[in-house]
Amino acid sequence: MQLTQTLLLTILAATCGIVCHKHGKTKKFEVEYEWTFINFTWESETDYQNAVNTKTYIPENNLISGFKFYKDAFYFALPRLCKGTPVTVAYFSTKNTTPKTGPLLIPFPDWKTNDVNNPSCDNLVNVQSLEIDVNGVMWVVDGTRQAPSKCPPKLVLYDLNNKGKTIHTYIFPNDVCLHNGGFLNDIVIDDSDGTFAYIPDTSFIDPGLVAYSRAKNRAWKLRDASMFPEIKAAGFVVNGDVINPLYPIDGIALSPKVSSGSRRVYYSSLTGVRLYSISTKLLKNETVFSGDGWRRNVKYVGTKRAQSDGMIMDNVGVLYYGLLPLDAIEKWNTNEPLKKAEVVYQNYKTMIWPDSFCFDNSGNVYVLADEIYKLILSKCVFNSSQNYVKYRIFKSFTGTQSYLYTAK
Ligand SMILES: *[C@@H]1O[C@H](CO)[C@@H](O)[C@H](O)[C@H]1NC(C)=O
Ligand SMILES: *[C@@H]1O[C@H](CO)[C@@H](O)[C@H](O)[C@H]1NC(C)=O
Ligand SMILES: *[C@@H]1O[C@H](CO)[C@@H](O)[C@H](O)[C@H]1NC(C)=O
């Protein structure tokens, strides 16, 4: 990153506390849940001891990267970045007397399906994100294959209103998501004019935006320069660590349903500050992408204050995203120019790497801040000094719902 940009970010970071207060815009984001180590509801003490002894479970290697809320529970994606990660999808119910510190996660749909040693490719291999539609169907993106795997990347749909029953599985062909090197990172669901999912592929080799049609049971991929990393945005600093890898398209958000016109998918590269959008009318049409003409419909929206990971839009068109080098959350009302976006929360000690967002149905937005980058940068080399809180779920009242729900 250029020095001027680093300086600018530092100044912004230093002043926001004051600036945000001065404008009376500081929204309260409060920690709801936090973890030092992600741990599970083991079937027995023996199972737990065995998992520890055989290094099937290495506590410090387990992390959560994506989450969504449905009814009374949070559902989590736990990518297997490192060894010793026995579970890749799990949940916990907020209704129970779960402690707010270190609630144990329950493997979803069960232990067996999470077992990577089981030879069946019906198992969940490496899940980075998930989304739950308005009917309670959870769409699980099992699509990270950074090393040779005999199981191709897939999308699995579970019915949360029917005991988590599997209702559909779709295998991504290699030309949509590389079976060795694909990195399906996030997902939004569009249930207007048929049911579609849009999924960014953060692959270093073949980045792009994947569209999946439930009716056709087919997926296709858009590749565009707007989905590449921005070299100039590399080398930003998070909590003292320099982030050098060049990550392409990463966070995406879908605008809410409107009475006229089509919805838009917003996206940005992780190593990047430029925000783009594209109409879903285009994304839904598989044949458009055989030509080149569609590229003029990729809209450059503007430049964000900083690099971000996940993002989410609510049902009145307000976009929330993290500002990674600033340990902050920004919000932008998409009905206004991007330069009016405002930092709504900042905390150098706790809001480290805001990664994923979700809404409940009581008007709250949640953000998960994790230290995913530490495991990536250290290549899973850890030591006992990691005995501190690394994962936090913050909550803030917005009075809105997610983009999936029609505004009343
Ligand atoms: C994980 O949870 C089990 C109980 O289910 C407990 O015995 C164990 O100490 C916990 N381990 C860690 C690393 O938190
Ligand atoms: C899809 O795109 C093709 C090529 O641009 C166009 O001919 C066709 O009419 C489009 N289909 C729909 C349903 O918009
Ligand atoms: C453990 O990690 C800390 C913080 O990253 C580092 O300062 C320390 O040198 C490490 N210790 C060992 C034994 O690697």
Tab-separated table of C-alpha atoms in Angstrom, residues 8-404:
chain	number	residue	atom	x	y	z
A	8	LEU	CA	-4.811	8.431	5.640
A	9	LEU	CA	-6.125	5.227	7.130
A	10	THR	CA	-4.157	5.792	10.298
A	11	ILE	CA	-5.556	9.298	10.637
A	12	LEU	CA	-9.073	8.070	9.978
A	13	ALA	CA	-8.566	5.312	12.465
A	14	ALA	CA	-7.277	7.723	15.072
A	15	THR	CA	-10.050	10.257	14.625
A	16	CYS	CA	-13.095	8.111	14.113
A	17	GLY	CA	-13.722	7.743	17.791
A	18	ILE	CA	-14.127	11.498	17.963
A	19	VAL	CA	-15.686	12.007	14.540
A	20	CYS	CA	-18.278	9.321	15.044
A	21	HIS	CA	-19.270	10.766	18.396
A	22	LYS	CA	-19.326	14.331	17.130
A	23	HIS	CA	-21.957	13.406	14.591
A	24	GLY	CA	-23.826	11.383	17.141
A	25	LYS	CA	-23.559	8.403	14.844
A	26	THR	CA	-21.921	5.838	17.073
A	27	LYS	CA	-24.182	2.831	17.075
A	28	LYS	CA	-23.806	0.447	19.896
A	29	PHE	CA	-22.361	-2.874	18.808
A	30	GLU	CA	-22.242	-5.069	21.838
A	31	VAL	CA	-20.521	-8.414	22.218
A	32	GLU	CA	-23.212	-11.095	22.500
A	33	TYR	CA	-21.053	-14.229	22.354
A	34	GLU	CA	-17.330	-14.850	22.419
A	35	TRP	CA	-14.932	-17.758	22.208
A	36	THR	CA	-11.308	-18.426	23.025
A	37	PHE	CA	-11.471	-21.880	21.469
A	38	ILE	CA	-14.266	-23.267	19.345
A	39	ASN	CA	-15.427	-26.447	21.007
A	40	PHE	CA	-18.221	-28.932	20.461
A	41	THR	CA	-20.837	-31.015	22.224
A	42	TRP	CA	-18.870	-34.252	22.239
A	43	GLU	CA	-20.849	-37.455	22.486
A	44	SER	CA	-18.796	-38.509	25.502
A	45	GLU	CA	-15.704	-37.562	27.482
A	46	THR	CA	-13.960	-40.556	25.848
A	47	ASP	CA	-14.749	-39.199	22.382
A	48	TYR	CA	-13.293	-35.853	23.360
A	49	GLN	CA	-10.118	-37.389	24.819
A	50	ASN	CA	-9.678	-39.576	21.749
A	51	ALA	CA	-10.091	-36.592	19.424
A	52	VAL	CA	-7.472	-34.637	21.387
A	53	ASN	CA	-5.048	-37.568	21.630
A	54	THR	CA	-5.271	-38.405	17.925
A	55	LYS	CA	-5.137	-34.684	17.013
A	56	THR	CA	-8.491	-35.029	15.252
A	57	TYR	CA	-9.356	-32.000	17.371
A	58	ILE	CA	-6.700	-29.308	17.788
A	59	PRO	CA	-8.645	-26.572	19.610
A	60	GLU	CA	-6.700	-23.544	18.305
A	61	ASN	CA	-7.148	-24.637	14.660
A	62	ASN	CA	-10.942	-24.467	14.722
A	63	LEU	CA	-12.513	-21.239	13.620
A	64	ILE	CA	-15.822	-19.874	12.421
A	65	SER	CA	-15.892	-17.782	9.257
A	66	GLY	CA	-19.552	-17.437	8.330
A	67	PHE	CA	-22.843	-17.475	10.183
A	68	LYS	CA	-26.561	-16.975	9.825
A	69	PHE	CA	-29.526	-16.897	12.208
A	70	TYR	CA	-32.798	-18.810	11.876
A	71	LYS	CA	-35.574	-18.997	14.440
A	72	ASP	CA	-33.629	-19.360	17.688
A	73	ALA	CA	-30.295	-20.578	16.487
A	74	PHE	CA	-27.038	-19.442	14.941
A	75	TYR	CA	-25.645	-21.687	12.201
A	76	PHE	CA	-21.921	-21.595	11.511
A	77	ALA	CA	-19.467	-22.396	8.745
A	78	LEU	CA	-16.137	-23.636	10.109
A	79	PRO	CA	-13.615	-23.849	7.274
A	80	ARG	CA	-10.974	-26.534	7.585
A	81	LEU	CA	-7.981	-24.273	7.042
A	82	CYS	CA	-5.749	-26.315	9.277
A	83	LYS	CA	-5.516	-29.832	10.662
A	84	GLY	CA	-7.530	-30.943	13.663
A	85	THR	CA	-10.889	-29.529	12.619
A	86	PRO	CA	-13.505	-32.232	13.164
A	87	VAL	CA	-16.561	-30.138	12.247
A	88	THR	CA	-17.312	-27.818	9.314
A	89	VAL	CA	-21.002	-26.934	9.952
A	90	ALA	CA	-22.463	-26.461	13.427
A	91	TYR	CA	-25.051	-24.487	15.372
A	92	PHE	CA	-26.177	-23.535	18.823
A	93	SER	CA	-29.558	-22.517	20.118
A	94	THR	CA	-29.774	-19.101	21.792
A	95	LYS	CA	-32.847	-20.295	23.671
A	96	ASN	CA	-31.055	-22.710	25.960
A	97	THR	CA	-29.117	-21.543	28.959
A	98	THR	CA	-26.030	-21.406	26.774
A	99	PRO	CA	-23.278	-19.394	28.412
A	100	LYS	CA	-22.424	-16.251	26.449
A	101	THR	CA	-18.779	-17.190	26.737
A	102	GLY	CA	-17.679	-20.194	24.730
A	103	PRO	CA	-21.017	-21.814	23.917
A	104	LEU	CA	-20.405	-25.330	22.656
A	105	LEU	CA	-21.353	-25.892	19.022
A	106	ILE	CA	-23.476	-28.825	17.902
A	107	PRO	CA	-22.292	-30.493	14.655
A	108	PHE	CA	-24.843	-30.111	11.838
A	109	PRO	CA	-26.563	-32.218	10.673
A	110	ASP	CA	-24.565	-34.723	12.777
A	111	TRP	CA	-21.042	-35.919	13.593
A	112	LYS	CA	-21.013	-38.517	10.850
A	113	THR	CA	-21.664	-36.043	8.037
A	114	ASN	CA	-18.798	-33.899	9.325
A	115	ASP	CA	-16.337	-36.789	9.445
A	116	VAL	CA	-13.659	-36.241	6.791
A	117	ASN	CA	-12.281	-39.734	7.309
A	118	ASN	CA	-15.532	-41.230	6.107
A	119	PRO	CA	-14.927	-42.028	2.422
A	120	SER	CA	-18.351	-40.829	1.269
A	121	CYS	CA	-18.444	-37.571	-0.693
A	122	ASP	CA	-21.913	-36.991	0.768
A	123	ASN	CA	-20.027	-35.663	3.753
A	124	LEU	CA	-19.315	-32.012	4.320
A	125	VAL	CA	-15.687	-31.413	3.399
A	126	ASN	CA	-14.820	-27.722	3.790
A	127	VAL	CA	-17.546	-25.132	4.295
A	128	GLN	CA	-16.812	-21.424	4.213
A	129	SER	CA	-20.328	-19.974	4.223
A	130	LEU	CA	-24.041	-20.641	4.316
A	131	GLU	CA	-27.348	-18.826	3.970
A	132	ILE	CA	-30.863	-19.651	5.180
A	133	ASP	CA	-33.799	-18.692	2.963
A	134	VAL	CA	-37.219	-17.481	4.113
A	135	ASN	CA	-38.567	-21.068	4.036
A	136	GLY	CA	-35.919	-22.284	6.444
A	137	VAL	CA	-33.833	-24.048	3.837
A	138	MET	CA	-30.146	-23.755	4.626
A	139	TRP	CA	-27.857	-23.501	1.585
A	140	VAL	CA	-24.430	-24.803	2.539
A	141	VAL	CA	-21.530	-23.953	0.246
A	142	ASP	CA	-19.073	-26.831	0.557
A	143	GLY	CA	-16.790	-25.283	-1.992
A	144	THR	CA	-13.234	-24.780	-0.829
A	145	ARG	CA	-10.771	-27.191	-2.394
A	146	GLN	CA	-7.304	-25.761	-1.891
A	147	ALA	CA	-5.648	-29.148	-2.044
A	148	PRO	CA	-6.417	-32.222	-4.133
A	149	SER	CA	-9.669	-33.750	-2.895
A	150	LYS	CA	-11.524	-36.696	-4.321
A	151	CYS	CA	-14.789	-34.939	-3.450
A	152	PRO	CA	-15.807	-32.154	-5.825
A	153	PRO	CA	-17.162	-28.832	-4.494
A	154	LYS	CA	-20.899	-28.831	-3.900
A	155	LEU	CA	-23.946	-26.952	-2.709
A	156	VAL	CA	-26.167	-28.798	-0.222
A	157	LEU	CA	-29.676	-27.724	0.788
A	158	TYR	CA	-31.030	-28.729	4.205
A	159	ASP	CA	-34.572	-28.233	5.443
A	160	LEU	CA	-34.315	-26.772	8.940
A	161	ASN	CA	-38.070	-27.205	9.378
A	162	ASN	CA	-37.791	-30.926	8.739
A	163	LYS	CA	-35.043	-32.112	11.090
A	164	GLY	CA	-32.321	-30.768	8.840
A	165	LYS	CA	-33.153	-33.254	6.100
A	166	THR	CA	-31.004	-33.006	2.931
A	167	ILE	CA	-33.291	-31.904	0.131
A	168	HIS	CA	-30.830	-31.284	-2.661
A	169	THR	CA	-27.166	-31.584	-3.609
A	170	TYR	CA	-25.545	-29.923	-6.588
A	171	ILE	CA	-21.980	-30.725	-7.682
A	172	PHE	CA	-20.123	-27.825	-9.305
A	173	PRO	CA	-18.459	-28.741	-12.596
A	174	ASN	CA	-14.736	-28.033	-12.802
A	175	ASP	CA	-15.217	-25.179	-15.284
A	176	VAL	CA	-17.410	-23.340	-12.755
A	177	CYS	CA	-15.442	-24.099	-9.598
A	178	LEU	CA	-12.022	-25.713	-9.808
A	179	HIS	CA	-11.951	-29.066	-8.080
A	180	ASN	CA	-8.431	-28.199	-7.023
A	181	GLY	CA	-8.085	-24.479	-6.313
A	182	GLY	CA	-11.717	-23.343	-6.106
A	183	PHE	CA	-12.745	-21.207	-3.157
A	184	LEU	CA	-16.506	-20.572	-2.972
A	185	ASN	CA	-16.538	-17.998	-0.257
A	186	ASP	CA	-19.985	-16.518	0.328
A	187	ILE	CA	-23.593	-16.855	-0.842
A	188	VAL	CA	-26.725	-14.763	-1.325
A	189	ILE	CA	-30.111	-16.154	-2.351
A	190	ASP	CA	-32.460	-14.501	-4.825
A	191	ASP	CA	-36.010	-15.846	-4.823
A	192	SER	CA	-37.503	-13.343	-7.231
A	193	ASP	CA	-38.425	-14.826	-10.666
A	194	GLY	CA	-37.239	-18.302	-9.795
A	195	THR	CA	-34.683	-19.238	-7.188
A	196	PHE	CA	-31.041	-18.419	-7.719
A	197	ALA	CA	-27.908	-18.260	-5.619
A	198	TYR	CA	-24.927	-16.016	-6.339
A	199	ILE	CA	-21.591	-17.180	-5.018
A	200	PRO	CA	-18.181	-15.479	-5.268
A	201	ASP	CA	-15.260	-17.742	-6.119
A	202	THR	CA	-12.211	-16.298	-4.351
A	203	SER	CA	-9.966	-18.727	-6.239
A	204	PHE	CA	-6.450	-17.402	-6.872
A	205	ILE	CA	-6.465	-19.269	-10.195
A	206	ASP	CA	-9.936	-18.640	-11.577
A	207	PRO	CA	-11.802	-15.946	-9.612
A	208	GLY	CA	-15.354	-15.015	-10.587
A	209	LEU	CA	-18.992	-14.743	-9.650
A	210	VAL	CA	-21.039	-17.949	-9.875
A	211	ALA	CA	-24.777	-17.949	-10.540
A	212	TYR	CA	-26.785	-21.081	-9.726
A	213	SER	CA	-30.340	-21.692	-10.943
A	214	ARG	CA	-32.354	-24.011	-8.733
A	215	ALA	CA	-34.930	-24.627	-11.473
A	216	LYS	CA	-32.335	-25.553	-14.099
A	217	ASN	CA	-29.991	-27.080	-11.521
A	218	ARG	CA	-27.134	-25.483	-13.406
A	219	ALA	CA	-24.403	-23.036	-12.533
A	220	TRP	CA	-22.344	-20.658	-14.646
A	221	LYS	CA	-19.591	-18.196	-13.916
A	222	LEU	CA	-18.811	-14.585	-14.797
A	223	ARG	CA	-15.209	-13.590	-15.001
A	224	ASP	CA	-14.294	-9.935	-15.118
A	225	ALA	CA	-11.373	-7.650	-14.281
A	226	SER	CA	-13.549	-6.023	-11.599
A	227	MET	CA	-13.253	-9.323	-9.708
A	228	PHE	CA	-9.451	-9.325	-9.596
A	229	PRO	CA	-7.395	-8.094	-6.645
A	230	GLU	CA	-6.149	-4.510	-6.750
A	231	ILE	CA	-2.375	-4.591	-6.434
A	232	LYS	CA	-2.337	-1.117	-4.897
A	233	ALA	CA	-4.649	-2.231	-2.105
A	234	ALA	CA	-2.317	-5.013	-0.917
A	235	GLY	CA	-0.188	-4.791	2.184
A	236	PHE	CA	-2.780	-3.294	4.502
A	237	VAL	CA	-2.280	-3.688	8.224
A	238	VAL	CA	-4.657	-5.407	10.627
A	239	ASN	CA	-3.784	-5.348	14.300
A	240	GLY	CA	-0.073	-5.103	13.491
A	241	ASP	CA	-0.035	-7.821	10.829
A	242	VAL	CA	0.584	-6.952	7.170
A	243	ILE	CA	-1.868	-8.651	4.813
A	244	ASN	CA	0.031	-9.305	1.583
A	245	PRO	CA	-1.816	-12.086	-0.276
A	246	LEU	CA	-3.767	-10.879	-3.322
A	247	TYR	CA	-7.368	-11.912	-2.750
A	248	PRO	CA	-9.913	-11.444	-5.548
A	249	ILE	CA	-13.722	-11.053	-5.297
A	250	ASP	CA	-14.835	-11.908	-1.780
A	251	GLY	CA	-17.756	-10.200	-0.034
A	252	ILE	CA	-21.081	-9.913	-1.840
A	253	ALA	CA	-24.494	-8.492	-0.987
A	254	LEU	CA	-27.858	-8.587	-2.729
A	255	SER	CA	-30.196	-5.586	-2.777
A	256	PRO	CA	-33.754	-6.117	-1.502
A	257	LYS	CA	-36.766	-6.788	-3.711
A	258	VAL	CA	-38.199	-3.720	-5.343
A	259	SER	CA	-41.536	-3.335	-7.087
A	260	SER	CA	-39.914	-2.336	-10.370
A	261	GLY	CA	-36.507	-2.971	-11.827
A	262	SER	CA	-34.097	-5.724	-11.004
A	263	ARG	CA	-32.075	-6.421	-7.892
A	264	ARG	CA	-28.329	-5.879	-7.856
A	265	VAL	CA	-25.429	-7.867	-6.520
A	266	TYR	CA	-22.699	-5.733	-4.939
A	267	TYR	CA	-19.190	-7.106	-4.717
A	268	SER	CA	-15.642	-6.153	-3.903
A	269	SER	CA	-12.279	-7.896	-3.862
A	270	LEU	CA	-10.817	-8.489	-0.443
A	271	THR	CA	-7.553	-6.983	-1.662
A	272	GLY	CA	-9.378	-3.998	-3.040
A	273	VAL	CA	-11.380	-0.926	-2.175
A	274	ARG	CA	-13.483	-0.578	-5.320
A	275	LEU	CA	-17.117	-1.558	-4.979
A	276	TYR	CA	-18.991	-2.859	-8.031
A	277	SER	CA	-22.526	-3.949	-8.773
A	278	ILE	CA	-24.266	-5.972	-11.461
A	279	SER	CA	-27.951	-6.529	-12.196
A	280	THR	CA	-29.473	-9.899	-11.331
A	281	LYS	CA	-31.376	-9.822	-14.626
A	282	LEU	CA	-28.012	-10.289	-16.292
A	283	LEU	CA	-26.727	-12.855	-13.784
A	284	LYS	CA	-29.804	-15.013	-14.325
A	285	ASN	CA	-29.275	-15.262	-18.074
A	286	GLU	CA	-26.724	-17.965	-18.764
A	287	THR	CA	-26.460	-17.162	-22.473
A	288	VAL	CA	-25.486	-13.514	-21.943
A	289	PHE	CA	-22.001	-14.535	-20.861
A	290	SER	CA	-21.050	-16.229	-24.098
A	291	GLY	CA	-20.409	-12.725	-25.437
A	292	ASP	CA	-18.526	-9.733	-24.055
A	293	GLY	CA	-21.275	-7.106	-24.233
A	294	TRP	CA	-22.429	-7.710	-20.653
A	295	ARG	CA	-19.252	-6.147	-19.257
A	296	ARG	CA	-20.508	-2.641	-19.909
A	297	ASN	CA	-23.275	-3.423	-17.405
A	298	VAL	CA	-20.780	-3.945	-14.585
A	299	LYS	CA	-21.139	-0.767	-12.600
A	300	TYR	CA	-18.276	0.781	-10.669
A	301	VAL	CA	-20.123	2.087	-7.605
A	302	GLY	CA	-17.267	3.901	-5.877
A	303	THR	CA	-14.322	3.471	-3.557
A	304	LYS	CA	-14.741	2.304	0.007
A	305	ARG	CA	-12.777	3.790	2.855
A	306	ALA	CA	-10.840	0.530	3.232
A	307	GLN	CA	-10.612	-3.162	2.392
A	308	SER	CA	-13.440	-5.363	3.642
A	309	ASP	CA	-14.361	-9.031	3.854
A	310	GLY	CA	-18.050	-10.015	4.172
A	311	MET	CA	-20.972	-7.646	3.677
A	312	ILE	CA	-24.756	-7.720	3.928
A	313	MET	CA	-27.681	-5.574	2.855
A	314	ASP	CA	-30.870	-5.104	4.828
A	315	ASN	CA	-34.388	-4.916	3.399
A	316	VAL	CA	-34.351	-1.129	2.974
A	317	GLY	CA	-31.100	-1.030	1.017
A	318	VAL	CA	-28.546	-0.278	3.717
A	319	LEU	CA	-25.227	-2.053	3.177
A	320	TYR	CA	-23.057	-3.107	6.133
A	321	TYR	CA	-19.417	-4.111	5.783
A	322	GLY	CA	-16.230	-4.170	7.790
A	323	LEU	CA	-13.224	-1.901	7.334
A	324	LEU	CA	-10.425	-4.362	8.016
A	325	PRO	CA	-7.447	-2.042	8.649
A	326	LEU	CA	-9.643	0.219	10.792
A	327	ASP	CA	-11.209	-2.455	13.035
A	328	ALA	CA	-14.502	-0.831	12.147
A	329	ILE	CA	-17.978	-1.327	10.708
A	330	GLU	CA	-19.295	0.991	8.057
A	331	LYS	CA	-22.823	1.399	6.791
A	332	TRP	CA	-23.955	2.860	3.497
A	333	ASN	CA	-27.496	3.686	2.470
A	334	THR	CA	-27.414	2.663	-1.200
A	335	ASN	CA	-30.008	5.342	-2.014
A	336	GLU	CA	-27.297	7.918	-1.317
A	337	PRO	CA	-23.821	8.447	-2.805
A	338	LEU	CA	-21.151	6.089	-1.422
A	339	LYS	CA	-19.170	8.997	-0.041
A	340	LYS	CA	-21.934	9.474	2.529
A	341	ALA	CA	-21.152	6.038	4.008
A	342	GLU	CA	-20.369	6.314	7.686
A	343	VAL	CA	-18.336	4.413	10.231
A	344	VAL	CA	-20.823	3.216	12.831
A	345	TYR	CA	-18.535	1.320	15.157
A	346	GLN	CA	-14.853	0.949	15.804
A	347	ASN	CA	-12.859	-0.929	18.402
A	348	TYR	CA	-9.148	-1.714	18.035
A	349	LYS	CA	-9.243	-4.323	20.746
A	350	THR	CA	-12.256	-6.363	19.738
A	351	MET	CA	-13.508	-5.630	16.214
A	352	ILE	CA	-10.601	-7.484	14.642
A	353	TRP	CA	-11.371	-8.778	11.167
A	354	PRO	CA	-15.152	-8.329	10.851
A	355	ASP	CA	-15.809	-11.278	8.565
A	356	SER	CA	-19.494	-12.180	8.291
A	357	PHE	CA	-22.884	-10.569	8.933
A	358	CYS	CA	-26.444	-11.733	9.561
A	359	PHE	CA	-29.817	-10.470	10.766
A	360	ASP	CA	-32.345	-11.964	13.150
A	361	ASN	CA	-36.065	-11.257	12.837
A	362	SER	CA	-36.172	-8.809	15.732
A	363	GLY	CA	-34.391	-5.962	13.982
A	364	ASN	CA	-30.804	-6.765	14.908
A	365	VAL	CA	-27.734	-7.075	12.759
A	366	TYR	CA	-24.897	-9.321	13.960
A	367	VAL	CA	-21.274	-9.261	12.946
A	368	LEU	CA	-18.721	-11.986	13.503
A	369	ALA	CA	-15.176	-10.782	14.073
A	370	ASP	CA	-12.607	-13.552	13.919
A	371	GLU	CA	-8.870	-13.847	13.531
A	372	ILE	CA	-8.992	-15.954	10.407
A	373	TYR	CA	-6.016	-14.058	8.951
A	374	LYS	CA	-3.753	-15.155	11.820
A	375	LEU	CA	-4.185	-18.816	10.948
A	376	ILE	CA	-3.666	-18.013	7.263
A	377	LEU	CA	-0.561	-15.881	7.811
A	378	SER	CA	0.978	-18.288	10.305
A	379	LYS	CA	0.119	-21.279	8.065
A	380	CYS	CA	-1.515	-22.899	11.073
A	381	VAL	CA	1.579	-22.660	13.249
A	382	PHE	CA	0.245	-21.765	16.631
A	383	ASN	CA	1.345	-21.801	20.207
A	384	SER	CA	-0.180	-21.661	23.643
A	385	SER	CA	-0.130	-17.855	23.710
A	386	GLN	CA	-3.281	-18.077	21.617
A	387	ASN	CA	-5.173	-18.462	24.838
A	388	TYR	CA	-7.273	-15.293	24.449
A	389	VAL	CA	-10.656	-14.391	22.972
A	390	LYS	CA	-10.440	-14.705	19.187
A	391	TYR	CA	-14.057	-14.884	18.016
A	392	ARG	CA	-16.804	-12.457	18.863
A	393	ILE	CA	-20.377	-11.964	17.744
A	394	PHE	CA	-21.518	-8.365	18.073
A	395	LYS	CA	-25.137	-7.249	17.991
A	396	SER	CA	-26.637	-3.904	17.031
A	397	PHE	CA	-30.252	-2.811	16.617
A	398	THR	CA	-31.198	-1.546	13.150
A	399	GLY	CA	-34.960	-2.101	13.120
A	400	THR	CA	-34.637	-3.871	9.765
A	401	GLN	CA	-34.367	-7.413	8.417
A	402	SER	CA	-32.069	-9.034	5.888
A	403	TYR	CA	-32.371	-8.511	2.125
A	404	LEU	CA	-34.318	-11.795	1.946
